[in-house]
Tab-separated table of C-alpha atoms and ligand atoms in Angstrom:
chain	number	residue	atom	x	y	z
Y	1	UNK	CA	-136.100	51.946	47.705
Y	2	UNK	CA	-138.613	49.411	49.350
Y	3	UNK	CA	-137.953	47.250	46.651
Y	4	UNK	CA	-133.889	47.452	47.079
Y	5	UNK	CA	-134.806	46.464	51.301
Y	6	UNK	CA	-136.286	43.872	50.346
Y	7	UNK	CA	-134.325	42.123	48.360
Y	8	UNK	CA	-132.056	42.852	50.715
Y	9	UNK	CA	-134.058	41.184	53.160
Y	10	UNK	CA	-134.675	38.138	51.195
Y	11	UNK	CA	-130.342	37.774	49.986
Y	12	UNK	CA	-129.986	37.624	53.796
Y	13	UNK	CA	-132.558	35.253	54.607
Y	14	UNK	CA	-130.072	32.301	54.565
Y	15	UNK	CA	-131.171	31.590	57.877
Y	16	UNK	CA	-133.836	29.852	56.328
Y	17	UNK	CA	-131.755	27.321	54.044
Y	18	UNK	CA	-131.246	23.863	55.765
Y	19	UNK	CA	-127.697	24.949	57.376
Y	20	UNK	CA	-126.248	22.443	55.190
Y	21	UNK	CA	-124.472	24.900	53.086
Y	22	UNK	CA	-123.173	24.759	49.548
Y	23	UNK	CA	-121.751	21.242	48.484
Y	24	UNK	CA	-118.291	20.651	46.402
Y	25	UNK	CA	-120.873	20.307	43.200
Y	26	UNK	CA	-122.139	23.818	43.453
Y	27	UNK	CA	-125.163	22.935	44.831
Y	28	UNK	CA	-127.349	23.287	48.224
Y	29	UNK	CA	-129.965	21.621	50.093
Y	30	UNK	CA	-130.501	18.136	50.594
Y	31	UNK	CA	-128.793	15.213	48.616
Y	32	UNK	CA	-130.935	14.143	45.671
Y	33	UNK	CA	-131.572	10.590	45.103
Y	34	UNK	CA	-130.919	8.720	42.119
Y	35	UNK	CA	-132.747	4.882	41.944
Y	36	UNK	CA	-131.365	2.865	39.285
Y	37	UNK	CA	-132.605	-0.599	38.091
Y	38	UNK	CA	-131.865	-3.163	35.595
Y	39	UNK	CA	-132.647	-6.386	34.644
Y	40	UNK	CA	-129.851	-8.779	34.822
Y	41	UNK	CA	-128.369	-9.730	38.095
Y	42	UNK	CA	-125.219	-8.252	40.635
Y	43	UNK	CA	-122.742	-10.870	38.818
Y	44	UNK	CA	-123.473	-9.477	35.198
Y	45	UNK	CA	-120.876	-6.949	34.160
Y	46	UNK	CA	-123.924	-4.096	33.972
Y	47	UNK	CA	-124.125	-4.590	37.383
Y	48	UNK	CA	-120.937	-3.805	38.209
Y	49	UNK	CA	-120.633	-1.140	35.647
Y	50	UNK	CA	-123.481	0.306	37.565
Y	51	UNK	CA	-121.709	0.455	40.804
Y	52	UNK	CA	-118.627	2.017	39.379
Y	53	UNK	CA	-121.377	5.007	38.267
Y	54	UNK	CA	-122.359	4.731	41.887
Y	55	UNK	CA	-118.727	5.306	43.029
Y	56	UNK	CA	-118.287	7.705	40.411
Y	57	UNK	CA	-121.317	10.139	41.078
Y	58	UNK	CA	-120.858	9.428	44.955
Y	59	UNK	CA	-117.941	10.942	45.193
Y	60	UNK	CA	-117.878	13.525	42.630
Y	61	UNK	CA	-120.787	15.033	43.736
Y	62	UNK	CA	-119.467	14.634	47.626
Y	63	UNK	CA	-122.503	13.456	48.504
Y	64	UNK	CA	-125.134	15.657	46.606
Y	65	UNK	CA	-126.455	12.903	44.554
Y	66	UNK	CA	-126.888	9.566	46.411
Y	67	UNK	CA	-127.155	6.609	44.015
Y	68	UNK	CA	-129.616	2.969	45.128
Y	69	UNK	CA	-128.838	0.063	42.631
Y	70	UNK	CA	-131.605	-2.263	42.020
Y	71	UNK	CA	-130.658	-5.385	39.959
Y	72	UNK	CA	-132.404	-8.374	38.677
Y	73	UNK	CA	-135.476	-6.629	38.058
Y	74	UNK	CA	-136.397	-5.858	41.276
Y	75	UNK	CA	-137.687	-2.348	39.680
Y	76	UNK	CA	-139.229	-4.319	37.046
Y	77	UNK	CA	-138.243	-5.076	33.348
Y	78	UNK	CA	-136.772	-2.715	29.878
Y	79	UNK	CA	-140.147	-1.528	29.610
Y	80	UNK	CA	-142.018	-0.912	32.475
Y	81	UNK	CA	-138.777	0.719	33.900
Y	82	UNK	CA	-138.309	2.653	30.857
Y	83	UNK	CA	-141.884	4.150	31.766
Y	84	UNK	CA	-141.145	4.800	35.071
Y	85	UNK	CA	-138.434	7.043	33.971
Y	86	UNK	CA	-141.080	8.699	32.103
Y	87	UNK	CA	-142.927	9.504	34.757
Y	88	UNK	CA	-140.607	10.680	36.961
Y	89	UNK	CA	-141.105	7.705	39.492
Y	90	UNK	CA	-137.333	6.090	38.625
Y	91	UNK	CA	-134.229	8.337	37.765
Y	92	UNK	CA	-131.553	5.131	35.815
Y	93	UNK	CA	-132.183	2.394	33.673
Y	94	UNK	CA	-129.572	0.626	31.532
Y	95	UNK	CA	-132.199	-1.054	29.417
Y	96	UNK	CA	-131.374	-3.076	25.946
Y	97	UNK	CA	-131.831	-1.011	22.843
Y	98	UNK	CA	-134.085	-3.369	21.301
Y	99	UNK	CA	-137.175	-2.705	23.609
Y	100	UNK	CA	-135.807	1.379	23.251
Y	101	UNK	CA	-137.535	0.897	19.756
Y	102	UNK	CA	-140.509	0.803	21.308
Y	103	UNK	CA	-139.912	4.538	22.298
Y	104	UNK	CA	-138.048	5.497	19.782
Y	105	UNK	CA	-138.413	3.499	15.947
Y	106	UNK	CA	-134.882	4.553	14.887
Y	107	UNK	CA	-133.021	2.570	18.175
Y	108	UNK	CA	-134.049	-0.587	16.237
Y	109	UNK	CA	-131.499	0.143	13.299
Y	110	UNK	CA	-129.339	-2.001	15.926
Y	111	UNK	CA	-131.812	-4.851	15.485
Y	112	UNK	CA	-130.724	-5.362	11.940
Y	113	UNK	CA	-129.644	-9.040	12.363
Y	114	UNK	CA	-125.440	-9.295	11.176
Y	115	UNK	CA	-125.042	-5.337	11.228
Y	116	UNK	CA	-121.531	-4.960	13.218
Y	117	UNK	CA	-118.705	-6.960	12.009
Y	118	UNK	CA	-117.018	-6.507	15.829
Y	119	UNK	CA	-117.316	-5.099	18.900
Y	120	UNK	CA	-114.564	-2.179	17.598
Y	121	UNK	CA	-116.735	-1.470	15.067
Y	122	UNK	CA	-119.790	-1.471	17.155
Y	123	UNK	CA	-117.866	1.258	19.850
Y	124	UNK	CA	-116.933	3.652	16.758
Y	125	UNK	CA	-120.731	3.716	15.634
Y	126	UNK	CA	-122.461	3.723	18.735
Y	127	UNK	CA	-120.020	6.660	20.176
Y	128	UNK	CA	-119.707	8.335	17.018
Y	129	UNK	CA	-122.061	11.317	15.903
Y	130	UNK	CA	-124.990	8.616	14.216
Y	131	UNK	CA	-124.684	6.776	17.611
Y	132	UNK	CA	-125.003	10.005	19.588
Y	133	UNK	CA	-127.756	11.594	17.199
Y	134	UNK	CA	-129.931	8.903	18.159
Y	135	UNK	CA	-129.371	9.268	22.096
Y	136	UNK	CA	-130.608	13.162	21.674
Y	137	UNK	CA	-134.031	11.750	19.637
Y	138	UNK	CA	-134.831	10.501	23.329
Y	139	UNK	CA	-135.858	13.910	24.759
Y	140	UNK	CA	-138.905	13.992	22.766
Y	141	UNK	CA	-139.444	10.789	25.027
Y	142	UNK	CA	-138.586	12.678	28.545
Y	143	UNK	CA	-135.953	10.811	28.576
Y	144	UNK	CA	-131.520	11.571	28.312
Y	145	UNK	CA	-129.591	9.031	26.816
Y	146	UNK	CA	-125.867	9.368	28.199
Y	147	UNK	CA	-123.820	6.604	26.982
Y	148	UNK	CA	-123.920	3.458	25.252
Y	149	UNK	CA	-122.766	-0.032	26.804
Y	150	UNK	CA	-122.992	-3.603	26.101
Y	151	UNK	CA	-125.130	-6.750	26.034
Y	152	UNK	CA	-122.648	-8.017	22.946
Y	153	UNK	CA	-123.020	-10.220	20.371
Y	154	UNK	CA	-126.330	-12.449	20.463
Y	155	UNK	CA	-126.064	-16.323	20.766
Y	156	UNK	CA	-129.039	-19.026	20.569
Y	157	UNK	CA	-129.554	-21.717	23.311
Y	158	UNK	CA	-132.525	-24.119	23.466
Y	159	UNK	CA	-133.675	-27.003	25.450
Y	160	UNK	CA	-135.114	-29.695	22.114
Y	161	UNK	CA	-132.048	-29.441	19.496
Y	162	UNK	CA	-128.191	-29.018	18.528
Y	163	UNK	CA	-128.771	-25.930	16.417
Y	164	UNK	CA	-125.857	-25.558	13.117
Y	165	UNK	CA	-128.293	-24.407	10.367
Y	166	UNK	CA	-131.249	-22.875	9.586
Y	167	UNK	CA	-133.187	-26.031	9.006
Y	168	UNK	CA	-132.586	-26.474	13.235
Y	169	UNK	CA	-134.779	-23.500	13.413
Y	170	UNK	CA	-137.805	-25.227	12.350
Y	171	UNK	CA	-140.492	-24.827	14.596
Y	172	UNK	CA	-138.372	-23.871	17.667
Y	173	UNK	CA	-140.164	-21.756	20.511
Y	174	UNK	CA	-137.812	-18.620	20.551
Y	175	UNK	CA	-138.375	-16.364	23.488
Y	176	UNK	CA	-137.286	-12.695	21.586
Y	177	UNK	CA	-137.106	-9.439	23.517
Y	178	UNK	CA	-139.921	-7.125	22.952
Y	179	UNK	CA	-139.206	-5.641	19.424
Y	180	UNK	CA	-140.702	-6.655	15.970
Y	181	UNK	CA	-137.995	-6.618	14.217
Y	182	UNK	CA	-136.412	-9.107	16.133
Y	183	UNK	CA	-140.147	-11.280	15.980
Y	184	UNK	CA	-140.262	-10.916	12.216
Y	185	UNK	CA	-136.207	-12.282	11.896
Y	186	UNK	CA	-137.078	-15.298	14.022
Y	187	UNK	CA	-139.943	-16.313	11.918
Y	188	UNK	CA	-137.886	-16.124	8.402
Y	189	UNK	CA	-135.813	-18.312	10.419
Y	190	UNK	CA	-138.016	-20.766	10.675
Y	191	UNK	CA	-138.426	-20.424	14.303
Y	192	UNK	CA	-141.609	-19.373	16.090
Y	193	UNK	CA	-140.497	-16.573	18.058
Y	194	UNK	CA	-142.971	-14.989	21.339
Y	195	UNK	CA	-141.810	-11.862	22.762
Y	196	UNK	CA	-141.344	-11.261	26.494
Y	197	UNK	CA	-139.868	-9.559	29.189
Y	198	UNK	CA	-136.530	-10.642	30.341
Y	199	UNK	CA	-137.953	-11.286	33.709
Y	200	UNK	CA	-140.108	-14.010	32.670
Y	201	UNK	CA	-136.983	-15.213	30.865
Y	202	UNK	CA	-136.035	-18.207	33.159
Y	203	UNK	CA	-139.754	-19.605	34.475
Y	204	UNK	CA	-140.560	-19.643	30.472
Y	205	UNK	CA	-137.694	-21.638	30.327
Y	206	UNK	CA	-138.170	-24.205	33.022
Y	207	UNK	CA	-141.615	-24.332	32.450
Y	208	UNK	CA	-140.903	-25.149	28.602
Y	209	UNK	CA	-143.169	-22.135	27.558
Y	210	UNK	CA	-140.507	-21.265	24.976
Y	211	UNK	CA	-137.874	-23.660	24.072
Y	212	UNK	CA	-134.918	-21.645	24.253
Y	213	UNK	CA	-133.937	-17.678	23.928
Y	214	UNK	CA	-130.767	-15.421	22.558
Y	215	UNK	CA	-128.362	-13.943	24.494
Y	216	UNK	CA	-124.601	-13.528	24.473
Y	217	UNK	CA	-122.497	-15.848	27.174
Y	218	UNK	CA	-122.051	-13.923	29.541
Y	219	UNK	CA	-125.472	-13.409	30.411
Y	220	UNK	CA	-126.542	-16.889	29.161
Y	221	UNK	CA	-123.547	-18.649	32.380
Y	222	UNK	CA	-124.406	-15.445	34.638
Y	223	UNK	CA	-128.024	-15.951	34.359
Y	224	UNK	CA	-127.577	-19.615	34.613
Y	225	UNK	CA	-129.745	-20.742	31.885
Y	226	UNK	CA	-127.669	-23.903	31.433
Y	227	UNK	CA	-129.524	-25.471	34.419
Y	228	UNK	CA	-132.034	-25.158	31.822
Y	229	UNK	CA	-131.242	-25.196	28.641
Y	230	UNK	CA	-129.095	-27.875	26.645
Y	231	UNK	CA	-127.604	-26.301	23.549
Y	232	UNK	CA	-125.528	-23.365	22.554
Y	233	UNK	CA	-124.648	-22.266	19.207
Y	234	UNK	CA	-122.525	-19.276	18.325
Y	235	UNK	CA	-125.330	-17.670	15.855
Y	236	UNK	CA	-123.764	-14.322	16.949
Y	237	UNK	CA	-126.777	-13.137	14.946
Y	238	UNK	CA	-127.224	-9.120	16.743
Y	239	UNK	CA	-125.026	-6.950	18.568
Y	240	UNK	CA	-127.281	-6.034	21.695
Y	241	UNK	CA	-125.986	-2.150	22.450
Y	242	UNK	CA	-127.546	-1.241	26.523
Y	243	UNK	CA	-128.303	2.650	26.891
Y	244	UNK	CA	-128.016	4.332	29.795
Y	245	UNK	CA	-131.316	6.102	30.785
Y	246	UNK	CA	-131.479	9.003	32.799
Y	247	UNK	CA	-135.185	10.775	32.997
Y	248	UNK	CA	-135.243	14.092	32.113
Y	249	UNK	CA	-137.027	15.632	34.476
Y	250	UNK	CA	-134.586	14.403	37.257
Y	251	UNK	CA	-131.413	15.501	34.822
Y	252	UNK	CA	-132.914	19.056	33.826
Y	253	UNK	CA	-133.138	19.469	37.813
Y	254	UNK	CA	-129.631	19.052	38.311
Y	255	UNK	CA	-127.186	21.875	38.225
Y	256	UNK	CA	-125.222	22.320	34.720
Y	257	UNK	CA	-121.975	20.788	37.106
Y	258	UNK	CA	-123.919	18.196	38.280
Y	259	UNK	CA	-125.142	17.286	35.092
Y	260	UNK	CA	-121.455	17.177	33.768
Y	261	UNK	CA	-120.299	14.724	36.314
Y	262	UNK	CA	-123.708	12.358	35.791
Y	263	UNK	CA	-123.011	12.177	31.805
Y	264	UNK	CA	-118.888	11.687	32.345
Y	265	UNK	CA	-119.950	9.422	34.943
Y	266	UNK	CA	-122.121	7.176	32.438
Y	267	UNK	CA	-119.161	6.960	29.746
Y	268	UNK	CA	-116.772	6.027	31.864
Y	269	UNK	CA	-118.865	3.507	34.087
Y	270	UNK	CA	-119.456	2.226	30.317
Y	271	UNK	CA	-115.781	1.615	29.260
Y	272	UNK	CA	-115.646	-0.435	32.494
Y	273	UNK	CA	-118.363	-2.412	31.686
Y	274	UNK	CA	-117.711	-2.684	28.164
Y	275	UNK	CA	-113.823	-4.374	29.650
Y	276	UNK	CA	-115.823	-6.574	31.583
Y	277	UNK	CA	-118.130	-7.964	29.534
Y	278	UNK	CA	-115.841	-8.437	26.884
Y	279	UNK	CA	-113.724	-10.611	29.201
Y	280	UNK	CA	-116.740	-12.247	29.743
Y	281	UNK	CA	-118.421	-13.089	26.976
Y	282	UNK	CA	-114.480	-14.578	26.087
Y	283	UNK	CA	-114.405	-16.789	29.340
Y	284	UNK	CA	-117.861	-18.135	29.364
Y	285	UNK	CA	-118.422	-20.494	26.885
Y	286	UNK	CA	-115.864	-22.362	28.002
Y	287	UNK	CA	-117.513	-22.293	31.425
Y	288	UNK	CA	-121.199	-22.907	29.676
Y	289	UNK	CA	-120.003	-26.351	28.118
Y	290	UNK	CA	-118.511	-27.920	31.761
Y	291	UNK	CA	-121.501	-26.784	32.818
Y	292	UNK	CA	-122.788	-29.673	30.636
Y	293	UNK	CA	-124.047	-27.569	27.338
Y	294	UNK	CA	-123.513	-28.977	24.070
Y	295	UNK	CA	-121.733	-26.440	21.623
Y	296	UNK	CA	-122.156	-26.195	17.831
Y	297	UNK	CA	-120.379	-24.485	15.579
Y	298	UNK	CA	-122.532	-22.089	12.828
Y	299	UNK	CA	-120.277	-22.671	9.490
Y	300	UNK	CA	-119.763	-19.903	7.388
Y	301	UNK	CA	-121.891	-21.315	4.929
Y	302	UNK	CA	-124.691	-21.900	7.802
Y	303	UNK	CA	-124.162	-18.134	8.866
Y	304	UNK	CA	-124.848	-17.353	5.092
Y	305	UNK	CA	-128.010	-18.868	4.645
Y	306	UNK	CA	-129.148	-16.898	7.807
Y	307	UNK	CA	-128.507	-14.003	6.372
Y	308	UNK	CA	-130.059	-14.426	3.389
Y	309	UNK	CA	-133.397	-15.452	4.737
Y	310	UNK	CA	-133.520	-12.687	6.846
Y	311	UNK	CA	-132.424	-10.100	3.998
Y	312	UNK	CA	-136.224	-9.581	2.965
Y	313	UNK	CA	-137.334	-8.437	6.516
Y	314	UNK	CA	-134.486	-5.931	6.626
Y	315	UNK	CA	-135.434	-4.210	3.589
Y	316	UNK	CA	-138.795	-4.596	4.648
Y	317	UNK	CA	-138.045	-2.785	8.079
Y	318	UNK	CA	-135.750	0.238	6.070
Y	319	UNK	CA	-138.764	2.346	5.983
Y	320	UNK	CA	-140.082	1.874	9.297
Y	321	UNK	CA	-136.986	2.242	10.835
Y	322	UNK	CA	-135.880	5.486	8.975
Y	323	UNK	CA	-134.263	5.235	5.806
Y	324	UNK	CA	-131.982	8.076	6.544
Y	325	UNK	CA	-130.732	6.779	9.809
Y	326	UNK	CA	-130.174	3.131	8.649
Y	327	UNK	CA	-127.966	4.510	5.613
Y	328	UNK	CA	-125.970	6.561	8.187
Y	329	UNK	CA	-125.658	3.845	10.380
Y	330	UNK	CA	-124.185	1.559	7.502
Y	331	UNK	CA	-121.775	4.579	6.113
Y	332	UNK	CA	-120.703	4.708	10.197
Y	333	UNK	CA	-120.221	0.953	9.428
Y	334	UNK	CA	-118.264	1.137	6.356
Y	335	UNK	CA	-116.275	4.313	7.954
Y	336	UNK	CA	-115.304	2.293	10.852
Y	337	UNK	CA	-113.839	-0.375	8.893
Y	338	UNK	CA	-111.109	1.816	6.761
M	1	LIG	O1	-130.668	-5.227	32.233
M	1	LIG	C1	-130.808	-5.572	30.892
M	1	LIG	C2	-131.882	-6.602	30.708
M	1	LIG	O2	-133.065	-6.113	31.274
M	1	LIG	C3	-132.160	-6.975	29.266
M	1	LIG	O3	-132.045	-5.845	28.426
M	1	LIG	C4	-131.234	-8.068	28.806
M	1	LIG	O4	-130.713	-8.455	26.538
M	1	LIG	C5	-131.513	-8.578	27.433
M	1	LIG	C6	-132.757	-9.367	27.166
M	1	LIG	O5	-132.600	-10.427	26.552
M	1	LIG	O6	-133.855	-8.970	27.548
């Protein structure tokens, strides 16, 4: 009987709750707090992918979950961010899979230089079950994947050199994101590639550290690199997939409802962004050579040799990677295509 009064007692001891009842999400209490960060700046298309997850969440959740948007690296870069996630410090990151690999060896199946014919292609892999196995290998990591977005499809710039084969290559100081695959396919190139953070992108630049980097147009005019950098060149040599980070121990706190709306939330945010960068990366070269960069054309014949001397590092990274999830990826591929 005592036992029945007092949990009588404590059902009725609402008193005690913060008054602010139960929200529209199924949850109480005060609103939780969700501080998001990436690297590129508020006119990239992540950025505003990121507020439409903002807008999304917001109002879903009425108010439960609150969403800050740091961009630029304010929070600090792929990595560090990626950490802080770990740790509980940082709840979002969008970061590039590339430096994921770091974390997680099988995300750099995406590094495989020429692996997605398209963008289409790229979507039915990435959202498919290969592309969504991967996301759940990054709970071992404390960390939830919930959607895929886009960098897109990787060009070269540099400061010393029209680039149209891989002779150009020779010698070139490539800044490379932090991933060894990508290292190891810049030096077959002929180039000699130093990794770093995309923060330190544009002072490497200007300072002539590194002669040029990779990135697709969109980023390259929204970034404005051309105020340093002379020559484009449509290598289009990696699709660059972003993921969209959530830390675990922030999304295992969350109610299962809550949790619903914060994963629709990132897919849908992603579509959006996906539209926009797409338009984007279409607009921008354009935009890049009034801006006074010189454009060359890679040949098909160019493109050919480039993936040929890069062939031997691929097989040479099967292993390390994960045979098994490199041959799904390229069955996805080959799926996609039919
Ligand atoms: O917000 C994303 C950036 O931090 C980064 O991933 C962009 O592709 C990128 C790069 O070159 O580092």
């Amino acid at each position: 009987l005592l036992i029945t009064v007092l949990a009588a007692c404590g059902n009725s001891g609402a008193e005690s709750s913060s008054g602010e009842g139960e929200s529209a999400s199924g949850d109480s209490g005060e609103a939780k707090t969700i501080k998001a960060g990436i690297g590129l700046n508020s006119d990239h298309p992540q950025y505003k992918g990121l507020l439409k997850f903002k807008e999304i969440v917001e109002e879903k959740t009425d108010g439960a979950i609150k969403v800050d948007t740091y961009h630029s690296g304010q929070l600090g870069d792929d990595r560090s961010m990626t950490e802080a996630l770990q740790l509980g410090t940082q709840e979002v990151v969008i970061p590039s899979t590339a430096p994921l690999a770091n974390f997680v060896p099988e995300f750099s199946v995406f590094d495989i230089p020429f692996l997605f014919p398209n963008e289409q292609v790229a979507d039915e892999v990435l959202d498919g079950e290969v592309g969504q196995e991967l996301l759940g290998k990054l709970e071992e990591q404390n960390l939830v994947g919930l959607s895929y977005w886009e960098n897109g499809f990787r060009d070269l710039t540099n400061s010393e050199r029209a680039v149209a084969s891989i002779d150009d290559f020779d010698g070139l100081k490539i800044r490379t994101m932090e991933n060894d695959l990508h290292l190891d396919a810049f030096k077959a190139l002929g180039a000699n590639p130093t990794p770093m953070a995309f923060t330190e992108l544009f002072t490497a630049m200007q300072q002539g550290t590194v002669d040029g980097q990779e990135n697709p147009y969109a980023t390259i005019y929204l970034q404005k690199f051309y105020e340093v950098q002379d020559h484009v060149s449509n290598t289009h040599h990696i699709y660059s997939p972003f993921v969209f980070l959530m830390s675990k121990s922030f999304y295992d706190g969350l109610t299962e409802d809550q949790q619903k709306i914060v994963k629709d939330a990132a897919v849908e945010a992603g579509k959006h962004e996906r539209k926009l960068n797409r338009e984007a990366n279409e607009k921008y070269l354009k935009q890049l050579q009034e801006e006074g960069m010189e454009y060359t054309e890679i040949s098909d014949e160019a493109r050919q040799e480039m993936v040929d001397a890069v062939a031997p590092v691929i097989e040479d990274y099967k292993s390390k990677i994960g045979e098994e999830t490199v041959d799904k990826v390229y069955q996805a591929i080959e799926d996609a295509q039919k």
